mmCIF file of C-alpha atoms in Angstrom:
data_model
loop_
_atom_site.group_PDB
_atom_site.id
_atom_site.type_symbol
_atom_site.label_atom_id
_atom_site.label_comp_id
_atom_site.label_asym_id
_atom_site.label_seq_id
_atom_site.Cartn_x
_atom_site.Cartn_y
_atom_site.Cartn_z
ATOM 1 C CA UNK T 5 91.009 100.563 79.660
ATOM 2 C CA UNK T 6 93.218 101.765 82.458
ATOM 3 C CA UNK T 7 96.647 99.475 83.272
ATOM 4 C CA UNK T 8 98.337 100.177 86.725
ATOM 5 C CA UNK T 9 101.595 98.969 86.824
ATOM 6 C CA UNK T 10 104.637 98.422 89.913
ATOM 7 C CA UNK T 11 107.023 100.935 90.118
ATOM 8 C CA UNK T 12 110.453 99.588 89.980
ATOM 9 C CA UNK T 13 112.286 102.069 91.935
ATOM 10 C CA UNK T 14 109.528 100.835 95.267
ATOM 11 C CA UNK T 15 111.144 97.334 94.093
ATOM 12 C CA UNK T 16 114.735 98.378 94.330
ATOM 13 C CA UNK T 17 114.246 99.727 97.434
ATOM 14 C CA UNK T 18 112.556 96.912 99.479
ATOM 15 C CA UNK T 19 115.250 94.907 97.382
ATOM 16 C CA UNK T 20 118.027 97.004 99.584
ATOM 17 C CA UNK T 21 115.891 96.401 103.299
ATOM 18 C CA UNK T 22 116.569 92.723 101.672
ATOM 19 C CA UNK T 23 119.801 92.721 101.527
ATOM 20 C CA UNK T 24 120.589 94.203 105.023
ATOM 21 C CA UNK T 25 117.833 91.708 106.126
ATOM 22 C CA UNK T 26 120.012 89.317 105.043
ATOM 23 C CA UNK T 27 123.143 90.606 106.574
ATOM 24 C CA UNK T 28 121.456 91.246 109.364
ATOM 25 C CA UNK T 29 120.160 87.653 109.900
ATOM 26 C CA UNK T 30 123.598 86.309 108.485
ATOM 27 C CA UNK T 31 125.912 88.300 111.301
ATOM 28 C CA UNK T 32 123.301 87.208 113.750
ATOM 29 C CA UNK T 33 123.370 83.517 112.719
ATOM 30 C CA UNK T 34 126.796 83.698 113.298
ATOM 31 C CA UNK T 35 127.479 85.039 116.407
ATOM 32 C CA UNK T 36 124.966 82.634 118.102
ATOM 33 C CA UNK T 37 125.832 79.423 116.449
ATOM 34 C CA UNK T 38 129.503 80.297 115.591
ATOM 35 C CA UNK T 39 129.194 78.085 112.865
ATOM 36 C CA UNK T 40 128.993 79.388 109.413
ATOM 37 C CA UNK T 41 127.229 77.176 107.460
ATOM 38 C CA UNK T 42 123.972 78.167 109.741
ATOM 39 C CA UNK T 43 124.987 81.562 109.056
ATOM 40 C CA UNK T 44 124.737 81.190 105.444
ATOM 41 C CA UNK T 45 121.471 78.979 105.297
ATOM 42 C CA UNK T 46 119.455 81.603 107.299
ATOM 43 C CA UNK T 47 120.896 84.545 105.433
ATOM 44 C CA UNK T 48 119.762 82.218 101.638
ATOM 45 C CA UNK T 49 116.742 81.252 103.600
ATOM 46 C CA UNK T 50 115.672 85.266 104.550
ATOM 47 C CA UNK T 51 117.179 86.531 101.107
ATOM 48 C CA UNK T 52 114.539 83.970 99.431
ATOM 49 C CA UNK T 53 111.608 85.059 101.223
ATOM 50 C CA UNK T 54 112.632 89.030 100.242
ATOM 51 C CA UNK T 55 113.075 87.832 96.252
ATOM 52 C CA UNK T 56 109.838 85.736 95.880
ATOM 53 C CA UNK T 57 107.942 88.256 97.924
ATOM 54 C CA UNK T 58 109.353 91.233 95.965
ATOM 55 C CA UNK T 59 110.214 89.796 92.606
ATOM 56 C CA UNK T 60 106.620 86.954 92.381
ATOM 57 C CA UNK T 61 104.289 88.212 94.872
ATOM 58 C CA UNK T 62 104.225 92.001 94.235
ATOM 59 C CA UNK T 63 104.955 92.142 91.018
ATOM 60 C CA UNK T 64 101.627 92.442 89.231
ATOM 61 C CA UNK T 65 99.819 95.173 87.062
ATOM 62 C CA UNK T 66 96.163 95.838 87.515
ATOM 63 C CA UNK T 67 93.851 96.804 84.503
ATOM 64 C CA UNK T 68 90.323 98.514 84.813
ATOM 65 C CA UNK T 69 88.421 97.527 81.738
ATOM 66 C CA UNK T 70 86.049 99.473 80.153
ATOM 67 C CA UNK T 71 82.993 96.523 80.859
ATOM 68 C CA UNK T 72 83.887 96.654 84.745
ATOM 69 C CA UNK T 73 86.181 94.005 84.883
ATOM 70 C CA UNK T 74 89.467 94.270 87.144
ATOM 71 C CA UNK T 75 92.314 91.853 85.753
ATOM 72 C CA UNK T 76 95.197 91.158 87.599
ATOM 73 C CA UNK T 77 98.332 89.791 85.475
ATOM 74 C CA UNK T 78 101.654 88.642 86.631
ATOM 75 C CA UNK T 79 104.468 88.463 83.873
ATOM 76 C CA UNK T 80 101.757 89.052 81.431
ATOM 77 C CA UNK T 81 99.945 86.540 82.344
ATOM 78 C CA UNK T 82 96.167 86.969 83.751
ATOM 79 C CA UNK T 83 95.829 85.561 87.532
ATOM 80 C CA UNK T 84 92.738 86.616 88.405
ATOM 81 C CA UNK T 85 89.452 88.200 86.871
ATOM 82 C CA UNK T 86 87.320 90.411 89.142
ATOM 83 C CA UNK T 87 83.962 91.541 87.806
ATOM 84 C CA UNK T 88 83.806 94.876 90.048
ATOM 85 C CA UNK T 89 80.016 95.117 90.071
ATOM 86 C CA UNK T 90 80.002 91.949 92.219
ATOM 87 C CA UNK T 91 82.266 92.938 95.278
ATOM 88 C CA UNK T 92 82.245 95.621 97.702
ATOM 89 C CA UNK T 93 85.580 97.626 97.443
ATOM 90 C CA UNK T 94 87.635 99.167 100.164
ATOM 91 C CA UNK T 95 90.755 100.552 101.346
ATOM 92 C CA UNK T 96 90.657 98.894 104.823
ATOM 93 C CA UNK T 97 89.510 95.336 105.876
ATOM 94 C CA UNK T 98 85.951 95.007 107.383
ATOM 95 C CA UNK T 99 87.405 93.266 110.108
ATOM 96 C CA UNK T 100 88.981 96.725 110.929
ATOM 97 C CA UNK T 101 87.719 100.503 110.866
ATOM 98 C CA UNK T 102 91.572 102.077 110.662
ATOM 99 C CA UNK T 103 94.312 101.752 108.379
ATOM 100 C CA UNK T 104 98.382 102.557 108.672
ATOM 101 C CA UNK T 105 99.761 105.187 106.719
ATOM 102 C CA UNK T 106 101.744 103.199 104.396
ATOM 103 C CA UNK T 107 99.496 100.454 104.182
ATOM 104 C CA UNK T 108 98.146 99.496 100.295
ATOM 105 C CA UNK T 109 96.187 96.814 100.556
ATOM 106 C CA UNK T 110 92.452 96.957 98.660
ATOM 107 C CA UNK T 111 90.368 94.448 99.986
ATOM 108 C CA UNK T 112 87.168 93.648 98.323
ATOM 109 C CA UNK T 113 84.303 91.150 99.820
ATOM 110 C CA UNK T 114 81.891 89.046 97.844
ATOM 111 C CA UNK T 115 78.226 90.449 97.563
ATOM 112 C CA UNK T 116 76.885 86.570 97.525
ATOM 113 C CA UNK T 117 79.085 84.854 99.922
ATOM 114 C CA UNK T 118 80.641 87.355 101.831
ATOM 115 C CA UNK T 119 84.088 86.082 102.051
ATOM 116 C CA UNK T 120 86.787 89.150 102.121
ATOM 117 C CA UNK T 121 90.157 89.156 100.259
ATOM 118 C CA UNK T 122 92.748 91.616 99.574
ATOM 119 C CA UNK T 123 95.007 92.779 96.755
ATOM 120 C CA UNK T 124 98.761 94.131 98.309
ATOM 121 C CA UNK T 125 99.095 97.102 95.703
ATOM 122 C CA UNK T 126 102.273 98.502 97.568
ATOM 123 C CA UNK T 127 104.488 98.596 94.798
ATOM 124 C CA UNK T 128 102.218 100.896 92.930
ATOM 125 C CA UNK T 129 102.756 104.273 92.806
ATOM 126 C CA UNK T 130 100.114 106.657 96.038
ATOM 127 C CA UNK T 131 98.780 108.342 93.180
ATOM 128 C CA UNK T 132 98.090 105.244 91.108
ATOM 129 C CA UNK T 133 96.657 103.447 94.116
ATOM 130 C CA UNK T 134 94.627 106.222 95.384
ATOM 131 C CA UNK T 135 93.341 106.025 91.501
ATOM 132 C CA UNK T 136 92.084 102.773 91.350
ATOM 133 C CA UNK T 137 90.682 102.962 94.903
ATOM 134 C CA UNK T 138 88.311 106.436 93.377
ATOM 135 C CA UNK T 139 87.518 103.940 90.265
ATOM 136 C CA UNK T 140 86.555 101.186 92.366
ATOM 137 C CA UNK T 141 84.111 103.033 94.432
ATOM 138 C CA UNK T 142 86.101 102.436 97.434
ATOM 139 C CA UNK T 143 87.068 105.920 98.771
ATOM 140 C CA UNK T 144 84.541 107.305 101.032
ATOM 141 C CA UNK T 145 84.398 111.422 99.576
ATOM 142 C CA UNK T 146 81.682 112.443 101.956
ATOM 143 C CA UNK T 147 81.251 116.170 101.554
ATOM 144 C CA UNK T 148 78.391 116.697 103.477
ATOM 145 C CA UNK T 149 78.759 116.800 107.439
ATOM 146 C CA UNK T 150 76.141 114.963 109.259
ATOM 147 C CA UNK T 151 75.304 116.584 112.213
ATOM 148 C CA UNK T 152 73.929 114.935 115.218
ATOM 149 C CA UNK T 153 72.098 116.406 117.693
ATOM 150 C CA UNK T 154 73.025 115.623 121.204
ATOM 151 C CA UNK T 155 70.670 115.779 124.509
ATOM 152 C CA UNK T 156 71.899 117.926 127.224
ATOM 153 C CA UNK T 157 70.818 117.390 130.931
#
């Protein structure tokens, strides 16, 4: 049994972006309306969106059993049970063939029904993520080059 868990310094930081968010939005607010009480429901209003995304959303640890089960708990208590043999894993969305750089997402898609979700795994740790990506089956290690032979005229 493997547990993944968030790293708190990635939470601290997106913690800081929102804070200036929120100063941002706040100073903003305020030189448009020039009232502050607008000021000061759009800073509480972008400050709660960066603390439930941060502090509820994100905040989850991810164990690999050893029976193929992926369980997904948030303050230690399980959300969702995955049984890994029945999805196909990857690190991109089959909607899409490319993936940004700092992108985390693992999206997985239902063998019966077909219907795709995702899990946001960007407060884990690039080693951690790149982990449970390898265990999942979802990293595409293709050593071999194909090699295709092209027609000349």
């Amino acid at each position: 049994m493997k547990e993944y868990k968030s790293k708190f310094t990635t939470m601290m930081f997106e913690t800081f972006l929102g804070v200036a968010a929120t100063w941002f939005i706040y100073n903003l607010t305020g030189r448009f309306t020039h009232n502050f009480l607008f000021a000061i429901i759009a800073g509480c209003i972008v400050l709660a969106f960066f603390v439930y995304k941060i502090f509820y959303t994100d905040f989850i640890t991810i164990i690999l059993t050893d029976d193929n089960k992926m369980l997904i708990k948030r303050f230690n208590k399980i959300i969702k049970v995955l049984d890994i043999n029945n999805y196909d894993w990857a690190e991109y969305s089959k909607y899409s063939n490319t993936k940004n750089a700092e992108d985390q997402d693992i999206y997985y898609v239902n063998k019966e029904t077909g219907k795709e979700d995702y899990i946001d795994a960007s407060n884990f740790h690039g080693d951690d993520y790149e982990k449970i990506l390898s265990y999942l089956g979802a990293k595409n290690n293709c050593d071999t080059q194909v090699k295709v032979e092209t027609i000349k005229k």
